[in-house]
XYZ file of C-alpha atoms in Angstrom:
351
model
C -0.039 -0.102 -0.150
C 1.499 4.013 -0.764
C 1.983 5.369 2.676
C 2.145 8.804 1.373
C 1.639 11.736 3.562
C 0.233 15.044 3.391
C 3.085 16.516 4.161
C 5.470 14.697 1.767
C 2.477 15.960 -0.637
C 2.868 19.448 0.435
C 6.881 18.795 -0.343
C 7.069 17.584 -3.817
C 4.575 20.495 -4.362
C 6.560 23.034 -3.239
C 9.774 21.079 -4.715
C 7.924 21.377 -8.817
C 7.789 25.212 -9.312
C 5.936 24.019 -12.664
C 1.532 24.051 -12.670
C 2.146 20.944 -14.945
C 4.717 19.024 -12.511
C 2.342 19.731 -9.187
C -0.660 18.804 -11.030
C 1.427 15.893 -11.262
C 2.533 15.428 -8.295
C -1.187 16.047 -6.682
C -2.522 12.857 -9.213
C 0.747 11.014 -7.823
C -0.773 11.444 -3.866
C -4.318 11.714 -4.577
C -4.096 8.623 -6.407
C -2.687 6.215 -3.353
C -3.830 7.856 -1.132
C -5.954 5.783 0.970
C -8.567 6.958 3.494
C -9.672 4.441 6.447
C -13.312 5.337 8.439
C -14.052 2.894 11.490
C -17.474 3.985 12.196
C -19.760 2.323 15.145
C -21.458 -0.806 13.152
C -25.095 -1.917 13.113
C -25.903 1.632 14.044
C -27.796 4.564 12.124
C -25.834 7.402 13.723
C -22.360 5.543 12.909
C -23.080 5.316 9.041
C -24.500 8.663 9.072
C -22.240 10.304 10.549
C -19.381 7.536 7.900
C -21.090 9.296 5.594
C -21.384 12.644 6.118
C -17.107 12.330 6.558
C -17.217 11.192 3.612
C -17.980 14.121 1.807
C -16.412 16.622 4.160
C -13.223 15.273 3.197
C -13.679 14.802 -0.364
C -14.157 18.018 -0.264
C -12.079 19.919 1.897
C -8.926 17.397 2.031
C -8.639 15.237 -0.547
C -10.462 15.154 -3.247
C -9.779 12.017 -5.141
C -8.869 9.676 -1.934
C -9.575 5.386 -1.551
C -12.373 5.378 1.045
C -12.119 1.815 2.656
C -14.745 1.413 5.832
C -14.575 -0.567 8.851
C -17.451 -1.444 11.070
C -16.891 -1.128 15.059
C -18.892 -3.000 17.755
C -18.839 -2.414 21.334
C -17.583 -5.653 23.355
C -16.090 -7.057 26.426
C -12.121 -5.603 26.629
C -10.256 -4.073 23.444
C -12.806 -2.488 21.331
C -9.950 -2.198 17.909
C -7.901 -4.939 16.491
C -4.951 -2.579 15.464
C -3.853 -3.121 12.153
C -7.684 -1.944 11.295
C -5.448 1.633 11.110
C -4.141 0.301 7.659
C -4.696 4.008 5.615
C -2.409 6.862 5.100
C -5.732 8.621 7.377
C -7.712 6.975 9.578
C -10.888 8.247 10.997
C -13.225 7.310 14.056
C -16.788 8.681 13.791
C -19.644 7.852 16.755
C -17.232 5.767 18.478
C -14.658 5.119 21.606
C -10.797 7.192 21.561
C -7.724 4.955 20.053
C -4.569 6.501 21.302
C -2.480 4.410 18.242
C -0.953 6.934 16.331
C -2.179 6.066 13.349
C -4.907 7.719 13.987
C -5.696 10.929 12.182
C -9.714 12.310 12.941
C -11.661 11.195 15.818
C -15.602 11.937 16.462
C -17.705 11.043 19.249
C -19.992 11.963 21.159
C -20.260 9.762 23.612
C -19.512 10.151 28.103
C -18.270 6.585 27.401
C -15.411 8.004 25.199
C -12.990 6.433 26.975
C -11.640 3.201 27.872
C -9.499 4.433 30.666
C -7.989 7.436 31.811
C -4.080 7.155 29.770
C -6.543 7.672 26.815
C -8.499 10.360 27.746
C -5.063 11.586 28.941
C -3.651 10.785 25.003
C -6.587 13.307 23.520
C -6.652 16.255 26.058
C -2.812 15.766 24.008
C -3.468 16.207 21.576
C -3.002 18.867 19.539
C -3.783 18.415 15.897
C -7.002 20.112 15.207
C -8.898 16.202 13.953
C -9.971 14.960 16.809
C -13.214 16.043 17.914
C -15.325 15.111 21.142
C -19.176 16.600 22.605
C -21.491 14.919 25.215
C -23.595 17.221 24.711
C -23.804 16.570 20.932
C -27.473 14.311 20.012
C -25.872 12.446 17.190
C -22.472 12.371 16.107
C -23.764 13.056 12.296
C -24.782 16.596 13.404
C -21.459 16.821 15.311
C -19.545 16.204 12.401
C -21.540 18.696 10.435
C -21.141 21.138 12.829
C -17.338 21.240 13.133
C -17.143 20.490 9.130
C -18.738 23.792 9.325
C -17.301 25.941 12.215
C -14.234 25.203 11.852
C -13.036 23.463 7.705
C -15.994 26.190 6.191
C -18.208 22.475 4.737
C -21.486 22.732 3.997
C -23.470 19.960 2.021
C -27.513 21.482 2.380
C -27.977 17.700 0.741
C -27.403 16.356 3.457
C -29.144 17.948 5.858
C -32.423 15.450 5.641
C -29.221 13.153 6.568
C -28.097 14.670 10.085
C -31.762 16.043 10.816
C -32.740 12.461 11.024
C -29.735 11.329 12.851
C -30.273 12.943 15.232
C -33.869 12.285 16.068
C -33.279 8.729 15.729
C -29.816 8.418 17.649
C -31.029 11.681 20.103
C -33.974 9.421 20.353
C -36.558 13.159 20.015
C -39.335 10.826 18.520
C -43.026 12.166 18.311
C -44.205 9.054 20.525
C -43.220 5.561 20.476
C -45.290 4.060 17.544
C -43.522 6.997 15.451
C -40.423 4.695 15.587
C -42.084 1.281 16.312
C -44.537 1.477 13.327
C -41.401 2.542 10.617
C -43.905 4.559 8.793
C -41.237 6.887 6.889
C -38.063 6.204 4.344
C -35.252 6.932 6.876
C -36.462 4.854 9.941
C -36.934 1.594 7.400
C -33.253 2.919 6.619
C -33.142 2.274 10.236
C -33.655 -1.290 10.529
C -31.939 -2.019 7.065
C -28.603 -1.311 8.938
C -29.706 -2.275 12.258
C -30.117 -5.520 11.220
C -27.867 -6.608 8.575
C -25.165 -8.937 9.395
C -23.063 -8.196 6.209
C -20.910 -5.247 6.604
C -20.032 -5.216 2.809
C -23.762 -4.365 1.911
C -23.277 -2.256 4.622
C -20.943 -0.079 3.501
C -22.756 -0.010 0.022
C -25.127 2.567 2.449
C -22.991 4.249 3.343
C -21.428 4.931 0.020
C -25.826 5.497 -0.982
C -25.561 7.823 1.538
C -23.016 9.924 0.056
C -25.069 10.236 -3.807
C -28.781 9.729 -2.682
C -31.627 10.770 -1.103
C -33.242 9.330 1.866
C -36.103 8.187 -0.455
C -34.191 7.728 -3.716
C -32.395 4.838 -1.411
C -35.176 2.916 0.670
C -37.045 2.738 -3.165
C -33.977 0.904 -4.742
C -34.630 -2.606 -5.096
C -31.089 -3.577 -2.872
C -33.040 -1.830 0.362
C -36.469 -3.341 -0.864
C -35.048 -6.622 -0.941
C -34.015 -6.314 2.433
C -36.294 -4.092 3.344
C -39.559 -6.950 2.808
C -37.374 -9.715 5.564
C -36.620 -7.458 8.299
C -39.972 -6.056 8.244
C -41.329 -9.451 8.841
C -38.645 -10.200 11.542
C -39.108 -6.834 12.783
C -43.030 -7.787 13.769
C -41.990 -11.091 14.687
C -39.766 -9.174 17.581
C -42.138 -6.919 18.668
C -44.642 -10.457 18.986
C -41.908 -11.873 20.625
C -41.444 -8.847 23.210
C -44.613 -7.791 24.297
C -44.591 -11.629 25.471
C -41.324 -11.383 27.067
C -41.383 -7.944 28.551
C -42.855 -7.812 32.483
C -43.536 -4.246 34.227
C -42.304 -2.907 37.706
C -41.432 -0.273 40.408
C -40.999 1.756 36.652
C -38.705 -0.549 34.980
C -39.481 -3.100 32.296
C -37.124 -6.083 31.655
C -36.158 -8.676 29.352
C -34.330 -11.709 28.486
C -33.750 -13.195 24.781
C -31.056 -15.250 25.261
C -32.673 -18.095 24.424
C -34.148 -16.831 20.324
C -32.181 -15.897 17.834
C -32.782 -12.318 18.363
C -29.808 -10.598 19.535
C -30.726 -6.534 17.819
C -34.652 -5.111 18.554
C -35.989 -2.021 17.971
C -35.505 -0.122 21.126
C -38.548 1.335 21.416
C -40.647 -1.371 20.831
C -40.812 -2.156 24.970
C -41.955 1.588 25.250
C -45.028 1.115 23.067
C -46.053 -1.954 24.965
C -45.645 -0.642 28.240
C -45.829 3.199 28.295
C -45.766 3.501 32.350
C -42.486 2.364 32.951
C -39.082 5.534 32.807
C -36.257 2.665 31.608
C -35.875 -1.263 30.409
C -33.180 -2.936 30.736
C -32.531 -5.951 28.462
C -30.046 -9.496 28.332
C -29.003 -10.405 24.028
C -26.858 -12.815 22.987
C -24.477 -12.378 19.225
C -21.659 -14.946 18.114
C -19.145 -12.112 19.727
C -21.095 -10.888 22.519
C -23.123 -11.247 25.241
C -25.728 -7.878 25.848
C -27.033 -6.041 28.029
C -29.538 -3.108 26.865
C -30.433 0.094 29.455
C -32.426 2.728 28.205
C -34.710 5.213 29.211
C -37.875 5.719 28.189
C -38.050 9.947 26.544
C -42.054 10.293 27.407
C -42.148 8.390 30.730
C -44.662 9.746 33.044
C -42.641 9.817 36.345
C -38.128 11.626 34.661
C -35.070 9.780 34.657
C -33.052 10.141 38.119
C -30.050 8.280 36.703
C -27.438 8.434 34.495
C -27.291 5.423 32.755
C -24.124 5.806 31.441
C -22.348 5.802 34.829
C -24.366 2.610 35.955
C -23.392 1.129 32.693
C -19.457 1.798 33.279
C -19.165 -0.163 37.185
C -19.309 -3.035 34.818
C -17.305 -2.448 32.160
C -19.542 -0.752 29.968
C -21.015 2.801 29.077
C -23.050 5.090 27.217
C -24.932 8.479 27.159
C -26.987 9.380 30.552
C -30.200 8.118 28.920
C -29.211 4.906 27.393
C -26.241 2.402 27.693
C -24.913 -0.948 26.987
C -22.916 -3.753 29.111
C -20.710 -5.774 26.741
C -19.169 -9.123 27.824
C -17.941 -12.222 25.955
C -20.734 -14.870 24.753
C -20.084 -17.442 27.282
C -21.181 -15.205 30.191
C -24.607 -15.367 30.383
C -25.375 -16.327 33.590
C -23.097 -13.026 34.502
C -25.545 -11.601 31.936
C -27.946 -12.309 34.075
C -26.105 -11.403 37.466
C -25.671 -7.730 36.041
C -28.814 -7.590 34.247
C -30.448 -8.244 37.931
C -28.154 -5.728 39.410
C -29.342 -2.518 37.555
C -32.829 -3.732 37.624
C -32.539 -2.921 41.506
C -31.186 0.237 41.274
C -33.225 1.319 38.771
C -36.766 -0.050 40.586
C -38.258 3.830 41.981
C -38.642 2.480 45.877
C -43.307 2.497 45.356
């Protein structure tokens, strides 16, 4: 792989005086340059962030660049495989910080953005002007779009709809549980495809589509329609399953799906059936983790009184004040049940 840096490119263009040679140097650099983007996998905001960063980078940094994408998932232990940083420039969007010196760009908005205090210290010492954190932003997509405009003068109106929906979806700014469970808008249908798709290459195609097409055009495409029909069928089966499994007590609804093949679900289904609760805690399993998901009801009659990220951090997880998760090894189901029950007791109201 060609590994020239931007400094090398500038040295090339400074060395050659004629415009023709400068153009050749630019072509030589950009033709071989590779950008690797690590994004939060199976997440609408993560996918949107990857698309927005791609358009920003090509418009403001290097127009003719090869872009490669890697989904990153929360898991027990280290969140990264260091060989993933194989680009001339490497970016992480909507995911935890990594102190690897090959990381050149970073955008995140999670409260639990650092695996260790040392990682946080490494970030705070960074002077590159390319690494950003804002835990107040509801979505990373909005955050990237804002920084791109404020610090780099980049704004693409064609991305406004995507930013709008990423903000609604990741910030849980829905009108009601029905809006996000019944999936009537194109963005919410695409969200279901992204969250349920097991092939990262197909999700990569969605990222590329988001840099070129509107949400309506993408959802109406044959490729998405072919995926959407079985996903919607599974979605409504999962809705019925959670309806049967979910039990509510003292402000918390909970359910265990580890004996099923359901590794993920629409996070607002529990509130669709139990609008009276403030919190939800669930346990799921996938080939790479046992996951405890913890959330809070945006429409709850009793307000949230706990910081969910702080609770999840006690068990090695993290997230936001309003939503979080804990990832354990796939064979740690019993430990997951133990932690789940402890979290439920922490969240329950006294009455």
